[in-house]
Coordinates of C-alpha atoms in Angstrom, one line a residue:
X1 CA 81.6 60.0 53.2
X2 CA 83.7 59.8 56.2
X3 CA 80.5 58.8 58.5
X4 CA 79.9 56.0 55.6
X5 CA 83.4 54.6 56.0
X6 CA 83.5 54.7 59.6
X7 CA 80.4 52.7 59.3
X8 CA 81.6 49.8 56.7
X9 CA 85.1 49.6 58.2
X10 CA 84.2 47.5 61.8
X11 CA 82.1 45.5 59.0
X12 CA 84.6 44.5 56.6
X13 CA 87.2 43.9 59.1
X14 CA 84.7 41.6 61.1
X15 CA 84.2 39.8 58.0
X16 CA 88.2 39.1 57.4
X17 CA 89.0 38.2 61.2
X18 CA 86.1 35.5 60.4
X19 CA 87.3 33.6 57.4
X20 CA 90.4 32.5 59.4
X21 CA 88.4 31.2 62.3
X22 CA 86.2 29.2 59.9
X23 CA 89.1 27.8 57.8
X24 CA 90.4 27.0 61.0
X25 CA 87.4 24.8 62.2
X26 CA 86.9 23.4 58.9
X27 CA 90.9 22.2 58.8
X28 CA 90.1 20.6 62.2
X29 CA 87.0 19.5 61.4
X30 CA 88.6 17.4 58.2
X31 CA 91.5 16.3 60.4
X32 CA 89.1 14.5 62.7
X33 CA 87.2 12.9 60.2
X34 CA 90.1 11.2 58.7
X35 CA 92.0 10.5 62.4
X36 CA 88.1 8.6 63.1
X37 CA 88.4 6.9 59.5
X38 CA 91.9 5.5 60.0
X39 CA 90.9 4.6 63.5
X40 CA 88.0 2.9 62.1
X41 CA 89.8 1.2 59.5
X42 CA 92.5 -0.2 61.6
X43 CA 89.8 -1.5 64.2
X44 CA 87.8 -3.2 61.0
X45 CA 91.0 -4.6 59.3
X46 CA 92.0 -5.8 62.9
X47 CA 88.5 -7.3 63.5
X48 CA 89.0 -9.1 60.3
X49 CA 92.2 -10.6 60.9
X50 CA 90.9 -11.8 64.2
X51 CA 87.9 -13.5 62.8
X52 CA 89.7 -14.7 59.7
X53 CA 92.2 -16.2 62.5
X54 CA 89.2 -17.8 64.6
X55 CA 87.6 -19.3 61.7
X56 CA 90.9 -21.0 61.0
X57 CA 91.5 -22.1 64.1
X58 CA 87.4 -23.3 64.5
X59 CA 88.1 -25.8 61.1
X60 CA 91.6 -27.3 62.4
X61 CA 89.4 -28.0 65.7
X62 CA 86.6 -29.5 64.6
X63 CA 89.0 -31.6 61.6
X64 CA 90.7 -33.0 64.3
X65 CA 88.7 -33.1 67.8
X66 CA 86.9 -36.3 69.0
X67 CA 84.0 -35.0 71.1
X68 CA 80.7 -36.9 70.4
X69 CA 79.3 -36.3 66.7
X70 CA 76.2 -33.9 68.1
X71 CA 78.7 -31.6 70.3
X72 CA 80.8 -31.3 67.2
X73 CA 77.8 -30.0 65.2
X74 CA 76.7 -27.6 67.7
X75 CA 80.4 -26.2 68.5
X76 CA 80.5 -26.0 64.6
X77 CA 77.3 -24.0 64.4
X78 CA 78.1 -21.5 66.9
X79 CA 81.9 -21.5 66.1
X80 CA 81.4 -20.7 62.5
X81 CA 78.7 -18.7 62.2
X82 CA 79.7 -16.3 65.0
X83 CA 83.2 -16.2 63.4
X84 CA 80.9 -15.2 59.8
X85 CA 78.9 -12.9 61.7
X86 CA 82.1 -11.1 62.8
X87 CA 83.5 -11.1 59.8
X88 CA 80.6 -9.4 57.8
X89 CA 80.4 -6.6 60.6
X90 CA 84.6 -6.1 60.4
X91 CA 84.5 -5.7 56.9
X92 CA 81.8 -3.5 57.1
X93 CA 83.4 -1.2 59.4
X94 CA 86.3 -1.6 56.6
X95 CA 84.1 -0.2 53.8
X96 CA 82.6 2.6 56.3
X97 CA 85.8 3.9 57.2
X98 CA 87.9 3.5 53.6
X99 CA 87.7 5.6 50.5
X100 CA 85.3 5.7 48.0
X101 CA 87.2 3.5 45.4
X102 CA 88.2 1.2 48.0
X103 CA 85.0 0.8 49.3
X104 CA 83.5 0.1 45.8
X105 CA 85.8 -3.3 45.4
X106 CA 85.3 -4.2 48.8
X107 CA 81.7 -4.2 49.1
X108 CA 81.2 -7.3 46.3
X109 CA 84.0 -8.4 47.7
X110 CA 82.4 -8.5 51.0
X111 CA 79.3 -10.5 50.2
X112 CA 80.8 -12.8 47.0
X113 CA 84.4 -13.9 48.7
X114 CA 83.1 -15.7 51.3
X115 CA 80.5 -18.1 48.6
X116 CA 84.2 -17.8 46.9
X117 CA 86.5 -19.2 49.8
X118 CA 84.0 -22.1 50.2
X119 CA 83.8 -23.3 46.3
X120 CA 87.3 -23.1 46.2
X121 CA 87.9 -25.1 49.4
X122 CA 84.5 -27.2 48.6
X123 CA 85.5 -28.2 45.0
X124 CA 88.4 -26.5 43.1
X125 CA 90.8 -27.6 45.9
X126 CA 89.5 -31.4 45.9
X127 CA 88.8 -31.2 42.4
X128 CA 93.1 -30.4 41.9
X129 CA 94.2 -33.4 45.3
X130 CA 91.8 -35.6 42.9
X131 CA 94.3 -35.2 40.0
X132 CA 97.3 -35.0 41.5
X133 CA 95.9 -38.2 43.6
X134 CA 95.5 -39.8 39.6
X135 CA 98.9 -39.4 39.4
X136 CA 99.9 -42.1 42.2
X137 CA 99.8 -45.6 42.4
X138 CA 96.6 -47.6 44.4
X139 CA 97.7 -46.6 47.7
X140 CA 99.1 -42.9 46.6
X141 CA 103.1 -44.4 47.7
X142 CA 105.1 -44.0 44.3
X143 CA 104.5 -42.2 41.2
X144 CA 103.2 -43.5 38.1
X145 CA 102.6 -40.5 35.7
X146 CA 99.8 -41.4 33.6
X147 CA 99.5 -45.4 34.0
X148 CA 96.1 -45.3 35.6
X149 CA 94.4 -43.4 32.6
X150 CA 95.7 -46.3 30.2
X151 CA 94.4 -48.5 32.5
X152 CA 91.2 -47.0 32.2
X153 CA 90.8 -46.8 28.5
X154 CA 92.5 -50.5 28.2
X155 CA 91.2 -52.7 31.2
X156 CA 88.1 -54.7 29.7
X157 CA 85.8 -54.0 32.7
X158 CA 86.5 -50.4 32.4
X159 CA 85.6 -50.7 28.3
X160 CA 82.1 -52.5 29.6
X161 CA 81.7 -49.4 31.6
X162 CA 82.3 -47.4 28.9
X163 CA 79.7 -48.4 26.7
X164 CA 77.2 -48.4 29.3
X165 CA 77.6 -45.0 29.8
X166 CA 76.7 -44.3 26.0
X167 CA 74.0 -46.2 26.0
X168 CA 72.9 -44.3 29.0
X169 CA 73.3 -41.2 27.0
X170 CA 71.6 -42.4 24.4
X171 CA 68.5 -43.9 25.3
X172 CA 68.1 -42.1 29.0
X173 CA 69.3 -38.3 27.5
X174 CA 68.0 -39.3 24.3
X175 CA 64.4 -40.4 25.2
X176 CA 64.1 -38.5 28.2
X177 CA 64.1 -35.3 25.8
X178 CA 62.2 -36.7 23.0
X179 CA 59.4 -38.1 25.2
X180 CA 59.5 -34.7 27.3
X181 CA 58.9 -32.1 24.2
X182 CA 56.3 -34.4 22.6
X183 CA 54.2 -34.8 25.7
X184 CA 54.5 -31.2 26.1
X185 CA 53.5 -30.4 22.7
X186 CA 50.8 -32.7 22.5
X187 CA 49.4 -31.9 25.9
X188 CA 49.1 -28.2 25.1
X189 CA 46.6 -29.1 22.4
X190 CA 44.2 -31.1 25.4
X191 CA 41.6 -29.7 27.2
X192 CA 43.1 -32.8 30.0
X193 CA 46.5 -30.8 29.9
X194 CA 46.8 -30.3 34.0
X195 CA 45.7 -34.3 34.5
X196 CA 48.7 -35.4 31.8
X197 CA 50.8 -33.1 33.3
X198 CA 50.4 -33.8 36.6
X199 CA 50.7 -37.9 36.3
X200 CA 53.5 -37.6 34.3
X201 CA 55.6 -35.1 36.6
X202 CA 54.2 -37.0 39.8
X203 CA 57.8 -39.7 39.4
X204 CA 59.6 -36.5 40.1
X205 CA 58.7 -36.7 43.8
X206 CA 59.9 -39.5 44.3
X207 CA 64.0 -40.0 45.3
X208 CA 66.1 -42.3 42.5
X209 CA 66.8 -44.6 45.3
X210 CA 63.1 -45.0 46.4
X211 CA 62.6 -45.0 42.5
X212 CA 64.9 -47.7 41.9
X213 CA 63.8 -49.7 45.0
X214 CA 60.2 -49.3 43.5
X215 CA 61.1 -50.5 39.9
X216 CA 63.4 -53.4 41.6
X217 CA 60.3 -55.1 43.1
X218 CA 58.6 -54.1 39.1
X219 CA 61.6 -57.0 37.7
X220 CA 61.8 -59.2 40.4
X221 CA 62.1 -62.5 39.2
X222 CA 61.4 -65.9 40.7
X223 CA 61.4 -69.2 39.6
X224 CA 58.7 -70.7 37.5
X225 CA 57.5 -72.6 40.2
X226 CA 56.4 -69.9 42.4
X227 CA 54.2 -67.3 42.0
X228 CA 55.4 -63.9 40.4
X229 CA 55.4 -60.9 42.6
X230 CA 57.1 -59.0 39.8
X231 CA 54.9 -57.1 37.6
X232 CA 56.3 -57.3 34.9
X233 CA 57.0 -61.1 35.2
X234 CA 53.5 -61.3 36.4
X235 CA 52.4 -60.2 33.1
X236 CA 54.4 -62.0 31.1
X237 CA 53.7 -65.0 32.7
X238 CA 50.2 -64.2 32.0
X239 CA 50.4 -64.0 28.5
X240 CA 52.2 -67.6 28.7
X241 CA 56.0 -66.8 28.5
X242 CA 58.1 -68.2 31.2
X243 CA 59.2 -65.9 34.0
X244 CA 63.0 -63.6 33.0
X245 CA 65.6 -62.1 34.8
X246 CA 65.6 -58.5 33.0
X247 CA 68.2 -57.0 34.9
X248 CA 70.9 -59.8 34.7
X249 CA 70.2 -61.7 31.1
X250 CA 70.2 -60.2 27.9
X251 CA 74.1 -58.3 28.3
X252 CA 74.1 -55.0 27.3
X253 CA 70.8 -54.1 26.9
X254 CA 69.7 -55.3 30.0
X255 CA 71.2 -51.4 30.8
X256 CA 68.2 -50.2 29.1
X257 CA 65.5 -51.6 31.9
X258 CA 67.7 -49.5 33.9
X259 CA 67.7 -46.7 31.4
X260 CA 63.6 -46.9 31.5
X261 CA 63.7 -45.7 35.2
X262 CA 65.3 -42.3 34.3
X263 CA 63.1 -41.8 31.5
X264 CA 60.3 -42.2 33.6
X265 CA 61.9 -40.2 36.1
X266 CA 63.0 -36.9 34.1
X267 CA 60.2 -36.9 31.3
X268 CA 58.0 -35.0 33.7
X269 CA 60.8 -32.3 34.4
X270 CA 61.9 -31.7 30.4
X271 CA 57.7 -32.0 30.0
X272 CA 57.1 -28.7 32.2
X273 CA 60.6 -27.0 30.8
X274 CA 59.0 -27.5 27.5
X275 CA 55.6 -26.6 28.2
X276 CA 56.4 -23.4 29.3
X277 CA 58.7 -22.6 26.4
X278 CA 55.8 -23.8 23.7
X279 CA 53.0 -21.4 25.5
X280 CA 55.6 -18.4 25.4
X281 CA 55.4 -18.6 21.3
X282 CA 53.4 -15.8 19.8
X283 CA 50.1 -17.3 18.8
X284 CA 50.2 -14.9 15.7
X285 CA 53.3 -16.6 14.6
X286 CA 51.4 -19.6 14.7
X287 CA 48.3 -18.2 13.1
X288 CA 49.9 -17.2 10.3
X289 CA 51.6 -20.5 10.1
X290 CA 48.4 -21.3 9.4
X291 CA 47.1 -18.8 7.0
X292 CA 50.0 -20.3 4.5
X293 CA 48.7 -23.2 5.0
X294 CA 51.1 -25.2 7.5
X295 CA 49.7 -28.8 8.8
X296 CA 50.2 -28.5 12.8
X297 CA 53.1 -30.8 12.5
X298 CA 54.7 -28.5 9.5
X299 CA 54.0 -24.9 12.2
X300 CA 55.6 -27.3 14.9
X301 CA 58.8 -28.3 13.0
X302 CA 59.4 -25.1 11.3
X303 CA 58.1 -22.3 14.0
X304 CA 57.7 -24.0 17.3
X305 CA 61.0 -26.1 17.3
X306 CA 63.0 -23.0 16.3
X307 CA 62.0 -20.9 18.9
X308 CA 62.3 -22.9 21.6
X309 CA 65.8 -23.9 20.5
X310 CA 67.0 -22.2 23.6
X311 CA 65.1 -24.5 25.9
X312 CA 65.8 -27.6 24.0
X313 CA 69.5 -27.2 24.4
X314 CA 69.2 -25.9 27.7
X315 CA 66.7 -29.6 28.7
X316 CA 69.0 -31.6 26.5
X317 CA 72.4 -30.5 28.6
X318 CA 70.8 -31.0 32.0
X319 CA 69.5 -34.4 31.5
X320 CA 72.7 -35.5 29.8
X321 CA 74.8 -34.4 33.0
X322 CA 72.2 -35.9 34.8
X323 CA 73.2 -39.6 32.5
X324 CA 76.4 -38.9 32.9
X325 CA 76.9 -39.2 36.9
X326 CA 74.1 -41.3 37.7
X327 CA 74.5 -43.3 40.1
X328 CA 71.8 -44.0 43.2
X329 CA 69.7 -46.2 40.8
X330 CA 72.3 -48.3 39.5
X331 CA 73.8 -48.8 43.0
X332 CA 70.4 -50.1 44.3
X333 CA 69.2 -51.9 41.4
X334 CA 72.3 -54.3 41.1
X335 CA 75.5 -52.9 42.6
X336 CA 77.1 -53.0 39.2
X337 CA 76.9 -56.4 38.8
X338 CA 75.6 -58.2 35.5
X339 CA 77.6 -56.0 33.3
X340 CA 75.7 -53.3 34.4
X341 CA 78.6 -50.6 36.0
X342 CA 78.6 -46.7 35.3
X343 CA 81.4 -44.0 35.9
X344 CA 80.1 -43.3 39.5
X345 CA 79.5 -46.8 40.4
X346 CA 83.1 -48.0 39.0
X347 CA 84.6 -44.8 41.2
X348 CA 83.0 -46.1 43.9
X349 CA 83.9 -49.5 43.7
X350 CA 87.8 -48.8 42.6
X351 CA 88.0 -45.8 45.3
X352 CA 86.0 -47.2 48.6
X353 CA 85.8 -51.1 47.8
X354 CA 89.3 -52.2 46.0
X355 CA 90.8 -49.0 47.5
X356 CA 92.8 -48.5 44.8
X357 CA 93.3 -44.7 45.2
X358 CA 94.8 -43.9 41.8
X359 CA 92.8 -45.5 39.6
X360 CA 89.1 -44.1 41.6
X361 CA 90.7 -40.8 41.0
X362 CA 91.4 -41.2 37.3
X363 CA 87.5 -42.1 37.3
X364 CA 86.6 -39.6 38.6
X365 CA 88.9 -36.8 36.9
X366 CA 87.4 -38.5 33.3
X367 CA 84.0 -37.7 35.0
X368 CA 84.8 -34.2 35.3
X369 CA 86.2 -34.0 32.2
X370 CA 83.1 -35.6 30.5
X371 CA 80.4 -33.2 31.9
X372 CA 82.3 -30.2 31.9
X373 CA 82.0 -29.7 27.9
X374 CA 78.4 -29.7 28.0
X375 CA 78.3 -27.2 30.7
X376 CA 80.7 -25.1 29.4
X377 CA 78.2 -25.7 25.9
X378 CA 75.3 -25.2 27.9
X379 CA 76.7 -21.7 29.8
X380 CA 77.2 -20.1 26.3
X381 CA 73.8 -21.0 25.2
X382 CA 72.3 -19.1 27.9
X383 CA 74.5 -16.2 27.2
X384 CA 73.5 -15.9 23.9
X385 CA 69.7 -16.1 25.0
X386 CA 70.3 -13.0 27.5
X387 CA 72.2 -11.0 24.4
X388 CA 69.2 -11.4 22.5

């Protein structure tokens, strides 16, 4: 017995002289780790600051310098994106070195603030000078509350413009979606689907201001006595009328010769949206549609329709905010004149022609105010689609 605890003893005691010396190391160990972490994390936040700082500094430069336009862009380039680059590998080092929780609301923060700094410098802030700019007289030097917003909704020219923005959402978003879901529907039922399809989206390739300069030379008119170089005067001319001004006679629906250029712009895009939606319908739904003895128009109205709902809305929204701020073909067709002027081209005019500050602002605030509904409609919409 006494050999056996002679034996055990040097063991056990070697095994309690070594828990201290590995508690020890550990303890040291742990204190190194976090003296390297808050090292780390001081160096990241202080490479942050510093490229936060040189950004900063790299926008006031280049707002204010007046080196030739191509320096500018290169400085810009380099400036910029280095200061990015630095910033994405500070912050990293931040998330390395920080705790857990930390580093799980800096990491989105990481990737999504940056897109979030720019929209807010990009278009909230310009979006809220726009407003306050409403606010102010033509040349933003006295206050005048709410006076250019009753100009708006009382001046006659701005009434005129007015109503040709509803006729533009009524015919162009009106027809544009109409046209667009019965091409698609009856195109799908063609064994010269890809031909149709492809003719009709081909007008998407083309710009609106190439489109409207195309469609301007379409109307040209000249007088009797010359020959036509307008097709559609040409035509008409043809079939013995005598040659018309369609874009300048005929107040307000000379808007809709307008109009027709958008419809035959966006057909093609709501035709493929559509398209897509109507070959995703179960072709058993549609068979048994059939069984009970639906007509093809009846299975369309009461099964198709319904379960493309989604896209409709979705097709209808776009093209309406399309409507809405259109612009390019008005501005090329005929400047606004002839009774012709939309939201954007009455901005322009009031903001960059007459100058008058206040009132282009008040434009353009109404603009925002317009489309934002049917985004705000159209957002939901797809929420509900993902739910489902």
């Amino acid at each position: 017995m006494g050999r056996d605890l002679t034996v055990e003893s040097p063991n056990a005691c070697r095994k309690v002289t070594a828990l201290p010396d590995r508690t020890i190391t550990q303890d040291a160990a742990r204190q190194t780790e976090r003296w390297q972490n808050r090292s780390g994390l001081l160096v990241g936040l202080a490479g942050t600051a510093v490229c936060v700082i040189v950004l900063a500094t790299g926008i006031v430069f280049l707002a204010r310098t007046d080196l030739p336009k191509l320096l500018t862009a290169l400085i810009a380039v380099l400036w910029v994106g280095g200061g990015l680059t630095g910033l994405y590998f500070a912050l990293d080092k931040v998330c390395a070195h920080a705790g857990r929780r930390t580093a799980s609301v800096l990491q989105p923060a990481m990737f999504v603030g940056p897109a979030l700094l720019m929209i807010f410098y990009f278009l909230a802030f310009p979006t809220v000078r726009t407003a306050y700019a409403s606010l102010f007289n033509h040349d933003g030097s006295a206050f005048v509350g709410l006076a250019n917003y009753v100009r708006l909704f009382t001046e006659p020219f701005m009434l005129v413009t007015f109503r040709n923005n509803l006729l533009w959402l009524i015919f162009g978003a009106g027809f544009t979606t109409v046209f667009g879901l019965a091409i698609a529907a009856l195109a799908d039922r063609s064994r010269y689907e890809n031909y149709v399809k492809a003719i009709i989206f081909m007008p998407m390739a083309i710009s609106l201001v190439g489109a409207g300069i195309v469609w301007k030379f379409i109307y040209a008119y000249r007088d009797a006595s010359l020959p036509q170089i307008g097709v559609l005067n040409a035509l008409y001319t043809g079939a013995g009328g005598q040659p018309q001004a369609w874009i300048a006679l005929l107040q307000p629906w000379n808007n809709l010769f307008l109009i027709v250029i958008v419809i035959w712009l966006q057909t093609g895009y709501a035709m493929v949206l559509f398209s897509a939606a109507i070959k995703a319908v179960p072709s058993d739904v549609l068979e048994a549609a059939s069984m009970d003895g639906a007509s093809e128009l009846r299975a369309f109205w009461s099964v198709t329709l319904p379960m493309i709902k989604s896209t409709v809305i979705a097709v209808s929204a776009t093209v309406t905010i399309f409507t809405l701020k259109i612009f390019d073909i008005v501005l090329v067709m005929t400047g606004g004149e002839f009774g012709t002027d939309v939201l954007a081209t009455q901005f322009y005019n009031q903001y960059f022609i007459h100058r008058d500050f206040g009132l282009g602002s008040a434009i353009a605030v109404v603009l925002l105010l317009a489309v934002t509904p049917v985004i705000v409609y159209n957002l939901r919409n797809i929420q509900r689609s993902e739910q489902r």
